[in-house]
Amino acid sequence: MSTKTALITGITGQDGSYLAEFLLEQGYKVYGMVRRSSVEKFERISHLIGKIELVQGDLLDQFSLISVLKQVRPSEVYNLAAQSFVPTSWAQPVLTSEFTAIGVTKLLESIRLVDREIKFYQASSSEMYGKVRETPQTELTPFYPRSPYGVAKVYGHYITVNYRESYGLFAVSGILFNHESPRRGLEFVTRKVTDGVAKIKLGITKELRLGNLDAKRDWGFAGDYVRAMWLMLQQQQPDDFVIATGEMHTVKELVQIAFEHAGLDWQKHVMLDKAFLRPAEVDSLVGDASKAKKILGWEPKVSFENMIKMMVDADIERLKGA
């Protein structure tokens, strides 16, 4: 049997790096699409250089996408590239919509033109639910996005459904709830907390400034979630799936676990700062992944508590090394 070939957009991100590792373990030839930029950010995939191949392309440039598809000839495409930080989507709403919405259309249209046999995975998001209409959220829960990012993701989600139903493409969306790891960007709250704890533990700083401690999220481990992406493309029929732990935790719980793991009292170090509050807050998100469990046989393996401890340990080690 010939080796499968996968193309990952957003390979330099958290999910892209874990997915590349996973696909290599499955025997895939892995290509990652990267944009030409003045600063190359390959730290998350530095350990994979030599095992994967990087090709230049841009979600905003359809000709480059067609060229990449013709060059790589992938059997599977995982579209993980996006402007994915919610607060930035208010500062840069047009850029967010171009990458996170229109970019999906350009990639799907390129697949339609080059090879309709390519299987396509779209990274949808729990932020699409926003002001939730029901709890927990399933594949059938109506969307009510509360940020330009959430709105753009809803477009990306439905254009994927549209190409599946209109052109018969094997195109699926994974509605992934929050998933974290030591490779999470420092701007995201989980990593901001674990990095802050590590800095306080090592005496680099004394306080951590945060916004809404009462926000509730369904947080899982990114390494578990990329396995679900792959499973979706191995099915007989294309379909969309919620991927989540089904457990809800507050930012305050996250803070308590992280500080306690480092032997610190969070109340002595955490300061509330209104500058970190969103213009429109998403109060609570929790997913029902029973469809994924039943059809894909997928379940999360790493608990919330163990994931936070893993992140604190990794940040302490990183800062010690620096």
mmCIF file of N, CA and C in Angstrom, residues 183-311:
data_model
loop_
_atom_site.group_PDB
_atom_site.id
_atom_site.type_symbol
_atom_site.label_atom_id
_atom_site.label_comp_id
_atom_site.label_asym_id
_atom_site.label_seq_id
_atom_site.Cartn_x
_atom_site.Cartn_y
_atom_site.Cartn_z
ATOM 1 N N ARG A 183 2.746 23.814 24.264
ATOM 2 C CA ARG A 183 3.025 24.529 23.012
ATOM 3 C C ARG A 183 1.991 25.614 22.715
ATOM 4 N N ARG A 184 1.067 25.839 23.617
ATOM 5 C CA ARG A 184 0.057 26.874 23.441
ATOM 6 C C ARG A 184 0.743 28.236 23.423
ATOM 7 N N GLY A 185 0.197 29.169 22.634
ATOM 8 C CA GLY A 185 0.761 30.519 22.580
ATOM 9 C C GLY A 185 0.660 31.214 23.927
ATOM 10 N N LEU A 186 1.647 32.048 24.237
ATOM 11 C CA LEU A 186 1.692 32.728 25.539
ATOM 12 C C LEU A 186 0.529 33.703 25.743
ATOM 13 N N GLU A 187 -0.152 34.083 24.652
ATOM 14 C CA GLU A 187 -1.257 35.043 24.781
ATOM 15 C C GLU A 187 -2.544 34.381 25.271
ATOM 16 N N PHE A 188 -2.643 33.045 25.194
ATOM 17 C CA PHE A 188 -3.858 32.350 25.623
ATOM 18 C C PHE A 188 -3.859 32.177 27.144
ATOM 19 N N VAL A 189 -5.050 32.223 27.741
ATOM 20 C CA VAL A 189 -5.135 32.324 29.202
ATOM 21 C C VAL A 189 -4.471 31.148 29.927
ATOM 22 N N THR A 190 -4.626 29.927 29.418
ATOM 23 C CA THR A 190 -4.012 28.786 30.110
ATOM 24 C C THR A 190 -2.496 28.944 30.177
ATOM 25 N N ARG A 191 -1.903 29.282 29.042
ATOM 26 C CA ARG A 191 -0.447 29.411 28.976
ATOM 27 C C ARG A 191 0.017 30.676 29.704
ATOM 28 N N LYS A 192 -0.798 31.718 29.645
ATOM 29 C CA LYS A 192 -0.476 32.939 30.373
ATOM 30 C C LYS A 192 -0.373 32.639 31.872
ATOM 31 N N VAL A 193 -1.294 31.791 32.356
ATOM 32 C CA VAL A 193 -1.291 31.416 33.769
ATOM 33 C C VAL A 193 -0.077 30.547 34.100
ATOM 34 N N THR A 194 0.174 29.497 33.309
ATOM 35 C CA THR A 194 1.279 28.582 33.657
ATOM 36 C C THR A 194 2.639 29.260 33.504
ATOM 37 N N ASP A 195 2.760 30.127 32.514
ATOM 38 C CA ASP A 195 4.000 30.896 32.344
ATOM 39 C C ASP A 195 4.172 31.876 33.504
ATOM 40 N N GLY A 196 3.056 32.496 33.916
ATOM 41 C CA GLY A 196 3.094 33.428 35.044
ATOM 42 C C GLY A 196 3.481 32.742 36.339
ATOM 43 N N VAL A 197 2.924 31.558 36.564
ATOM 44 C CA VAL A 197 3.251 30.761 37.757
ATOM 45 C C VAL A 197 4.742 30.415 37.759
ATOM 46 N N ALA A 198 5.253 29.989 36.605
ATOM 47 C CA ALA A 198 6.673 29.626 36.498
ATOM 48 C C ALA A 198 7.571 30.828 36.811
ATOM 49 N N LYS A 199 7.190 32.001 36.306
ATOM 50 C CA LYS A 199 7.990 33.215 36.544
ATOM 51 C C LYS A 199 7.963 33.621 38.019
ATOM 52 N N ILE A 200 6.798 33.471 38.649
ATOM 53 C CA ILE A 200 6.694 33.795 40.084
ATOM 54 C C ILE A 200 7.495 32.782 40.909
ATOM 55 N N LYS A 201 7.382 31.517 40.546
ATOM 56 C CA LYS A 201 8.105 30.449 41.250
ATOM 57 C C LYS A 201 9.613 30.677 41.195
ATOM 58 N N LEU A 202 10.097 31.147 40.041
ATOM 59 C CA LEU A 202 11.546 31.352 39.859
ATOM 60 C C LEU A 202 12.005 32.754 40.262
ATOM 61 N N GLY A 203 11.070 33.556 40.805
ATOM 62 C CA GLY A 203 11.435 34.885 41.294
ATOM 63 C C GLY A 203 11.655 35.920 40.205
ATOM 64 N N ILE A 204 11.171 35.631 38.981
ATOM 65 C CA ILE A 204 11.355 36.569 37.863
ATOM 66 C C ILE A 204 10.353 37.723 37.980
ATOM 67 N N THR A 205 9.152 37.396 38.484
ATOM 68 C CA THR A 205 8.121 38.417 38.674
ATOM 69 C C THR A 205 7.332 38.087 39.935
ATOM 70 N N LYS A 206 6.454 39.005 40.350
ATOM 71 C CA LYS A 206 5.721 38.778 41.601
ATOM 72 C C LYS A 206 4.222 38.679 41.426
ATOM 73 N N GLU A 207 3.691 39.170 40.271
ATOM 74 C CA GLU A 207 2.238 39.156 40.119
ATOM 75 C C GLU A 207 1.814 38.704 38.726
ATOM 76 N N LEU A 208 0.549 38.292 38.635
ATOM 77 C CA LEU A 208 -0.045 37.864 37.370
ATOM 78 C C LEU A 208 -1.365 38.609 37.216
ATOM 79 N N ARG A 209 -1.508 39.365 36.124
ATOM 80 C CA ARG A 209 -2.712 40.164 35.893
ATOM 81 C C ARG A 209 -3.656 39.415 34.950
ATOM 82 N N LEU A 210 -4.907 39.233 35.384
ATOM 83 C CA LEU A 210 -5.899 38.496 34.613
ATOM 84 C C LEU A 210 -7.220 39.252 34.533
ATOM 85 N N GLY A 211 -8.076 38.848 33.592
ATOM 86 C CA GLY A 211 -9.385 39.482 33.428
ATOM 87 C C GLY A 211 -10.480 38.740 34.159
ATOM 88 N N ASN A 212 -11.323 38.028 33.419
ATOM 89 C CA ASN A 212 -12.508 37.373 33.981
ATOM 90 C C ASN A 212 -12.184 35.990 34.555
ATOM 91 N N LEU A 213 -12.138 35.890 35.880
ATOM 92 C CA LEU A 213 -11.833 34.606 36.529
ATOM 93 C C LEU A 213 -13.033 33.657 36.542
ATOM 94 N N ASP A 214 -14.218 34.185 36.226
ATOM 95 C CA ASP A 214 -15.436 33.366 36.286
ATOM 96 C C ASP A 214 -15.800 32.726 34.953
ATOM 97 N N ALA A 215 -15.087 33.085 33.873
ATOM 98 C CA ALA A 215 -15.361 32.471 32.569
ATOM 99 C C ALA A 215 -15.157 30.964 32.686
ATOM 100 N N LYS A 216 -16.082 30.203 32.085
ATOM 101 C CA LYS A 216 -16.015 28.736 32.177
ATOM 102 C C LYS A 216 -15.743 28.154 30.797
ATOM 103 N N ARG A 217 -14.829 27.183 30.748
ATOM 104 C CA ARG A 217 -14.488 26.544 29.479
ATOM 105 C C ARG A 217 -14.335 25.039 29.653
ATOM 106 N N ASP A 218 -14.418 24.370 28.518
ATOM 107 C CA ASP A 218 -14.192 22.929 28.428
ATOM 108 C C ASP A 218 -12.790 22.784 27.845
ATOM 109 N N TRP A 219 -11.806 22.515 28.711
ATOM 110 C CA TRP A 219 -10.401 22.465 28.286
ATOM 111 C C TRP A 219 -9.892 21.028 28.183
ATOM 112 N N GLY A 220 -9.310 20.682 27.041
ATOM 113 C CA GLY A 220 -8.690 19.375 26.879
ATOM 114 C C GLY A 220 -7.246 19.515 26.412
ATOM 115 N N PHE A 221 -6.590 18.382 26.177
ATOM 116 C CA PHE A 221 -5.180 18.356 25.774
ATOM 117 C C PHE A 221 -5.075 18.267 24.250
ATOM 118 N N ALA A 222 -4.314 19.178 23.657
ATOM 119 C CA ALA A 222 -4.195 19.257 22.196
ATOM 120 C C ALA A 222 -3.750 17.938 21.565
ATOM 121 N N GLY A 223 -2.854 17.225 22.237
ATOM 122 C CA GLY A 223 -2.373 15.950 21.706
ATOM 123 C C GLY A 223 -3.490 14.926 21.533
ATOM 124 N N ASP A 224 -4.507 14.992 22.407
ATOM 125 C CA ASP A 224 -5.676 14.108 22.279
ATOM 126 C C ASP A 224 -6.557 14.533 21.103
ATOM 127 N N TYR A 225 -6.647 15.859 20.893
ATOM 128 C CA TYR A 225 -7.609 16.389 19.927
ATOM 129 C C TYR A 225 -7.172 16.190 18.478
ATOM 130 N N VAL A 226 -5.855 16.180 18.218
ATOM 131 C CA VAL A 226 -5.415 15.968 16.826
ATOM 132 C C VAL A 226 -5.730 14.536 16.371
ATOM 133 N N ARG A 227 -5.772 13.607 17.318
ATOM 134 C CA ARG A 227 -6.131 12.220 16.984
ATOM 135 C C ARG A 227 -7.556 12.175 16.422
ATOM 136 N N ALA A 228 -8.434 13.019 16.987
ATOM 137 C CA ALA A 228 -9.823 13.080 16.515
ATOM 138 C C ALA A 228 -9.902 13.634 15.090
ATOM 139 N N MET A 229 -9.046 14.604 14.771
ATOM 140 C CA MET A 229 -9.026 15.165 13.409
ATOM 141 C C MET A 229 -8.760 14.061 12.394
ATOM 142 N N TRP A 230 -7.748 13.260 12.693
ATOM 143 C CA TRP A 230 -7.361 12.165 11.796
ATOM 144 C C TRP A 230 -8.480 11.135 11.679
ATOM 145 N N LEU A 231 -9.089 10.783 12.804
ATOM 146 C CA LEU A 231 -10.164 9.785 12.796
ATOM 147 C C LEU A 231 -11.331 10.212 11.899
ATOM 148 N N MET A 232 -11.612 11.520 11.876
ATOM 149 C CA MET A 232 -12.721 12.017 11.043
ATOM 150 C C MET A 232 -12.490 11.737 9.563
ATOM 151 N N LEU A 233 -11.224 11.795 9.130
ATOM 152 C CA LEU A 233 -10.913 11.572 7.716
ATOM 153 C C LEU A 233 -10.761 10.088 7.371
ATOM 154 N N GLN A 234 -10.864 9.209 8.366
ATOM 155 C CA GLN A 234 -10.750 7.763 8.103
ATOM 156 C C GLN A 234 -12.120 7.095 7.996
ATOM 157 N N GLN A 235 -13.198 7.883 8.136
ATOM 158 C CA GLN A 235 -14.549 7.311 8.102
ATOM 159 C C GLN A 235 -15.015 7.064 6.667
ATOM 160 N N GLN A 236 -16.081 6.258 6.531
ATOM 161 C CA GLN A 236 -16.669 5.995 5.210
ATOM 162 C C GLN A 236 -17.406 7.220 4.681
ATOM 163 N N GLN A 237 -18.069 7.942 5.591
ATOM 164 C CA GLN A 237 -18.856 9.118 5.208
ATOM 165 C C GLN A 237 -18.335 10.367 5.909
ATOM 166 N N PRO A 238 -18.285 11.515 5.186
ATOM 167 C CA PRO A 238 -17.857 12.761 5.829
ATOM 168 C C PRO A 238 -18.946 13.307 6.756
ATOM 169 N N ASP A 239 -18.559 13.766 7.933
ATOM 170 C CA ASP A 239 -19.523 14.311 8.882
ATOM 171 C C ASP A 239 -18.790 15.243 9.846
ATOM 172 N N ASP A 240 -19.545 16.047 10.570
ATOM 173 C CA ASP A 240 -18.964 17.006 11.518
ATOM 174 C C ASP A 240 -19.109 16.474 12.942
ATOM 175 N N PHE A 241 -18.095 16.781 13.772
ATOM 176 C CA PHE A 241 -18.071 16.248 15.136
ATOM 177 C C PHE A 241 -17.638 17.293 16.159
ATOM 178 N N VAL A 242 -18.326 17.305 17.304
ATOM 179 C CA VAL A 242 -17.873 18.066 18.470
ATOM 180 C C VAL A 242 -16.788 17.241 19.164
ATOM 181 N N ILE A 243 -15.661 17.899 19.474
ATOM 182 C CA ILE A 243 -14.575 17.247 20.215
ATOM 183 C C ILE A 243 -14.369 18.038 21.506
ATOM 184 N N ALA A 244 -14.633 17.387 22.631
ATOM 185 C CA ALA A 244 -14.619 18.072 23.929
ATOM 186 C C ALA A 244 -14.487 17.046 25.052
ATOM 187 N N THR A 245 -14.222 17.537 26.264
ATOM 188 C CA THR A 245 -14.115 16.627 27.415
ATOM 189 C C THR A 245 -15.465 16.436 28.096
ATOM 190 N N GLY A 246 -16.377 17.410 27.916
ATOM 191 C CA GLY A 246 -17.662 17.353 28.608
ATOM 192 C C GLY A 246 -17.585 17.885 30.032
ATOM 193 N N GLU A 247 -16.398 18.403 30.415
ATOM 194 C CA GLU A 247 -16.219 18.985 31.766
ATOM 195 C C GLU A 247 -15.989 20.490 31.634
ATOM 196 N N MET A 248 -16.587 21.246 32.547
ATOM 197 C CA MET A 248 -16.420 22.699 32.525
ATOM 198 C C MET A 248 -15.623 23.142 33.752
ATOM 199 N N HIS A 249 -14.656 24.024 33.523
ATOM 200 C CA HIS A 249 -13.841 24.566 34.615
ATOM 201 C C HIS A 249 -13.750 26.079 34.470
ATOM 202 N N THR A 250 -13.646 26.777 35.598
ATOM 203 C CA THR A 250 -13.484 28.230 35.550
ATOM 204 C C THR A 250 -11.998 28.586 35.436
ATOM 205 N N VAL A 251 -11.759 29.825 35.002
ATOM 206 C CA VAL A 251 -10.378 30.324 34.959
ATOM 207 C C VAL A 251 -9.792 30.289 36.374
ATOM 208 N N LYS A 252 -10.645 30.541 37.380
ATOM 209 C CA LYS A 252 -10.185 30.508 38.770
ATOM 210 C C LYS A 252 -9.676 29.117 39.156
ATOM 211 N N GLU A 253 -10.382 28.056 38.737
ATOM 212 C CA GLU A 253 -9.918 26.687 39.004
ATOM 213 C C GLU A 253 -8.566 26.427 38.356
ATOM 214 N N LEU A 254 -8.428 26.897 37.124
ATOM 215 C CA LEU A 254 -7.168 26.766 36.396
ATOM 216 C C LEU A 254 -6.031 27.427 37.175
ATOM 217 N N VAL A 255 -6.307 28.623 37.673
ATOM 218 C CA VAL A 255 -5.323 29.386 38.461
ATOM 219 C C VAL A 255 -4.956 28.626 39.742
ATOM 220 N N GLN A 256 -5.968 28.135 40.446
ATOM 221 C CA GLN A 256 -5.731 27.424 41.709
ATOM 222 C C GLN A 256 -4.855 26.184 41.507
ATOM 223 N N ILE A 257 -5.176 25.382 40.479
ATOM 224 C CA ILE A 257 -4.398 24.163 40.217
ATOM 225 C C ILE A 257 -2.953 24.506 39.875
ATOM 226 N N ALA A 258 -2.767 25.510 39.026
ATOM 227 C CA ALA A 258 -1.422 25.881 38.570
ATOM 228 C C ALA A 258 -0.559 26.390 39.726
ATOM 229 N N PHE A 259 -1.113 27.301 40.528
ATOM 230 C CA PHE A 259 -0.339 27.862 41.656
ATOM 231 C C PHE A 259 -0.055 26.800 42.713
ATOM 232 N N GLU A 260 -1.072 25.992 43.007
ATOM 233 C CA GLU A 260 -0.909 24.943 44.019
ATOM 234 C C GLU A 260 0.170 23.942 43.607
ATOM 235 N N HIS A 261 0.204 23.602 42.325
ATOM 236 C CA HIS A 261 1.199 22.645 41.825
ATOM 237 C C HIS A 261 2.621 23.176 42.042
ATOM 238 N N ALA A 262 2.745 24.514 41.977
ATOM 239 C CA ALA A 262 4.068 25.128 42.170
ATOM 240 C C ALA A 262 4.322 25.498 43.633
ATOM 241 N N GLY A 263 3.371 25.125 44.527
ATOM 242 C CA GLY A 263 3.537 25.419 45.949
ATOM 243 C C GLY A 263 3.351 26.885 46.292
ATOM 244 N N LEU A 264 2.457 27.567 45.552
ATOM 245 C CA LEU A 264 2.237 28.998 45.749
ATOM 246 C C LEU A 264 0.773 29.286 46.107
ATOM 247 N N ASP A 265 0.536 30.413 46.791
ATOM 248 C CA ASP A 265 -0.816 30.858 47.127
ATOM 249 C C ASP A 265 -1.247 31.866 46.062
ATOM 250 N N TRP A 266 -2.199 31.487 45.222
ATOM 251 C CA TRP A 266 -2.570 32.341 44.081
ATOM 252 C C TRP A 266 -3.092 33.710 44.513
ATOM 253 N N GLN A 267 -3.766 33.754 45.667
ATOM 254 C CA GLN A 267 -4.374 35.020 46.099
ATOM 255 C C GLN A 267 -3.345 36.096 46.439
ATOM 256 N N LYS A 268 -2.123 35.684 46.678
ATOM 257 C CA LYS A 268 -1.055 36.651 46.965
ATOM 258 C C LYS A 268 -0.453 37.239 45.683
ATOM 259 N N HIS A 269 -0.758 36.637 44.548
ATOM 260 C CA HIS A 269 -0.071 37.038 43.318
ATOM 261 C C HIS A 269 -0.978 37.470 42.166
ATOM 262 N N VAL A 270 -2.256 37.067 42.172
ATOM 263 C CA VAL A 270 -3.138 37.362 41.036
ATOM 264 C C VAL A 270 -3.849 38.696 41.237
ATOM 265 N N MET A 271 -3.727 39.578 40.234
ATOM 266 C CA MET A 271 -4.394 40.885 40.242
ATOM 267 C C MET A 271 -5.414 40.923 39.105
ATOM 268 N N LEU A 272 -6.617 41.425 39.394
ATOM 269 C CA LEU A 272 -7.629 41.556 38.356
ATOM 270 C C LEU A 272 -7.421 42.860 37.598
ATOM 271 N N ASP A 273 -7.489 42.778 36.255
ATOM 272 C CA ASP A 273 -7.216 43.934 35.404
ATOM 273 C C ASP A 273 -8.288 44.010 34.322
ATOM 274 N N LYS A 274 -9.065 45.109 34.335
ATOM 275 C CA LYS A 274 -10.168 45.271 33.376
ATOM 276 C C LYS A 274 -9.681 45.343 31.936
ATOM 277 N N ALA A 275 -8.410 45.630 31.746
ATOM 278 C CA ALA A 275 -7.853 45.708 30.390
ATOM 279 C C ALA A 275 -7.945 44.366 29.663
ATOM 280 N N PHE A 276 -8.066 43.271 30.431
ATOM 281 C CA PHE A 276 -8.110 41.939 29.821
ATOM 282 C C PHE A 276 -9.533 41.413 29.621
ATOM 283 N N LEU A 277 -10.540 42.253 29.873
ATOM 284 C CA LEU A 277 -11.923 41.839 29.634
ATOM 285 C C LEU A 277 -12.259 42.037 28.160
ATOM 286 N N ARG A 278 -13.049 41.114 27.584
ATOM 287 C CA ARG A 278 -13.445 41.208 26.172
ATOM 288 C C ARG A 278 -14.620 42.171 26.002
ATOM 289 N N PRO A 279 -14.764 42.791 24.819
ATOM 290 C CA PRO A 279 -15.945 43.632 24.550
ATOM 291 C C PRO A 279 -17.252 42.856 24.688
ATOM 292 N N ALA A 280 -17.266 41.603 24.260
ATOM 293 C CA ALA A 280 -18.439 40.728 24.441
ATOM 294 C C ALA A 280 -17.919 39.392 24.942
ATOM 295 N N GLU A 281 -18.239 39.057 26.156
ATOM 296 C CA GLU A 281 -17.684 37.851 26.780
ATOM 297 C C GLU A 281 -18.506 36.609 26.449
ATOM 298 N N VAL A 282 -17.807 35.511 26.263
ATOM 299 C CA VAL A 282 -18.456 34.201 26.169
ATOM 300 C C VAL A 282 -18.344 33.599 27.564
ATOM 301 N N ASP A 283 -19.478 33.477 28.258
ATOM 302 C CA ASP A 283 -19.444 33.117 29.675
ATOM 303 C C ASP A 283 -19.104 31.653 29.931
ATOM 304 N N SER A 284 -19.702 30.750 29.161
ATOM 305 C CA SER A 284 -19.458 29.342 29.434
ATOM 306 C C SER A 284 -19.622 28.496 28.172
ATOM 307 N N LEU A 285 -18.723 27.534 28.030
ATOM 308 C CA LEU A 285 -18.778 26.591 26.918
ATOM 309 C C LEU A 285 -18.480 25.196 27.460
ATOM 310 N N VAL A 286 -19.293 24.219 27.077
ATOM 311 C CA VAL A 286 -19.003 22.825 27.432
ATOM 312 C C VAL A 286 -19.607 21.934 26.346
ATOM 313 N N GLY A 287 -18.798 21.026 25.825
ATOM 314 C CA GLY A 287 -19.226 20.233 24.681
ATOM 315 C C GLY A 287 -19.696 18.833 25.025
ATOM 316 N N ASP A 288 -20.571 18.313 24.179
ATOM 317 C CA ASP A 288 -21.041 16.928 24.283
ATOM 318 C C ASP A 288 -20.438 16.156 23.109
ATOM 319 N N ALA A 289 -19.418 15.357 23.389
ATOM 320 C CA ALA A 289 -18.698 14.623 22.339
ATOM 321 C C ALA A 289 -19.183 13.183 22.204
ATOM 322 N N SER A 290 -20.435 12.916 22.593
ATOM 323 C CA SER A 290 -20.916 11.530 22.567
ATOM 324 C C SER A 290 -20.977 10.974 21.141
ATOM 325 N N LYS A 291 -21.235 11.831 20.141
ATOM 326 C CA LYS A 291 -21.250 11.371 18.746
ATOM 327 C C LYS A 291 -19.848 10.909 18.327
ATOM 328 N N ALA A 292 -18.821 11.674 18.724
ATOM 329 C CA ALA A 292 -17.435 11.299 18.404
ATOM 330 C C ALA A 292 -17.047 10.003 19.103
ATOM 331 N N LYS A 293 -17.518 9.842 20.313
ATOM 332 C CA LYS A 293 -17.221 8.616 21.063
ATOM 333 C C LYS A 293 -17.865 7.406 20.376
ATOM 334 N N LYS A 294 -19.104 7.575 19.949
ATOM 335 C CA LYS A 294 -19.850 6.469 19.352
ATOM 336 C C LYS A 294 -19.317 6.105 17.959
ATOM 337 N N ILE A 295 -19.107 7.106 17.108
ATOM 338 C CA ILE A 295 -18.749 6.840 15.710
ATOM 339 C C ILE A 295 -17.237 6.737 15.496
ATOM 340 N N LEU A 296 -16.474 7.634 16.121
ATOM 341 C CA LEU A 296 -15.020 7.642 15.923
ATOM 342 C C LEU A 296 -14.289 6.759 16.937
ATOM 343 N N GLY A 297 -14.971 6.432 18.039
ATOM 344 C CA GLY A 297 -14.288 5.707 19.119
ATOM 345 C C GLY A 297 -13.290 6.582 19.836
ATOM 346 N N TRP A 298 -13.547 7.915 19.817
ATOM 347 C CA TRP A 298 -12.589 8.866 20.407
ATOM 348 C C TRP A 298 -12.993 9.248 21.825
ATOM 349 N N GLU A 299 -12.000 9.300 22.711
ATOM 350 C CA GLU A 299 -12.188 9.832 24.065
ATOM 351 C C GLU A 299 -10.906 10.526 24.484
ATOM 352 N N PRO A 300 -10.999 11.609 25.276
ATOM 353 C CA PRO A 300 -9.774 12.257 25.763
ATOM 354 C C PRO A 300 -9.052 11.379 26.771
ATOM 355 N N LYS A 301 -7.732 11.447 26.773
ATOM 356 C CA LYS A 301 -6.932 10.619 27.688
ATOM 357 C C LYS A 301 -6.329 11.426 28.838
ATOM 358 N N VAL A 302 -5.957 12.682 28.566
ATOM 359 C CA VAL A 302 -5.279 13.519 29.573
ATOM 360 C C VAL A 302 -6.303 14.382 30.306
ATOM 361 N N SER A 303 -6.306 14.315 31.633
ATOM 362 C CA SER A 303 -7.263 15.097 32.426
ATOM 363 C C SER A 303 -6.869 16.573 32.464
ATOM 364 N N PHE A 304 -7.846 17.413 32.795
ATOM 365 C CA PHE A 304 -7.621 18.862 32.917
ATOM 366 C C PHE A 304 -6.498 19.153 33.906
ATOM 367 N N GLU A 305 -6.579 18.525 35.076
ATOM 368 C CA GLU A 305 -5.588 18.775 36.134
ATOM 369 C C GLU A 305 -4.180 18.366 35.697
ATOM 370 N N ASN A 306 -4.072 17.183 35.082
ATOM 371 C CA ASN A 306 -2.751 16.720 34.646
ATOM 372 C C ASN A 306 -2.179 17.588 33.535
ATOM 373 N N MET A 307 -3.062 18.095 32.673
ATOM 374 C CA MET A 307 -2.608 18.968 31.592
ATOM 375 C C MET A 307 -2.030 20.278 32.147
ATOM 376 N N ILE A 308 -2.723 20.871 33.123
ATOM 377 C CA ILE A 308 -2.232 22.123 33.717
ATOM 378 C C ILE A 308 -0.896 21.902 34.420
ATOM 379 N N LYS A 309 -0.789 20.798 35.149
ATOM 380 C CA LYS A 309 0.474 20.482 35.838
ATOM 381 C C LYS A 309 1.605 20.282 34.822
ATOM 382 N N MET A 310 1.303 19.594 33.717
ATOM 383 C CA MET A 310 2.272 19.372 32.648
ATOM 384 C C MET A 310 2.767 20.712 32.085
ATOM 385 N N MET A 311 1.836 21.655 31.913
ATOM 386 C CA MET A 311 2.178 22.964 31.366
ATOM 387 C C MET A 311 3.023 23.785 32.343
#
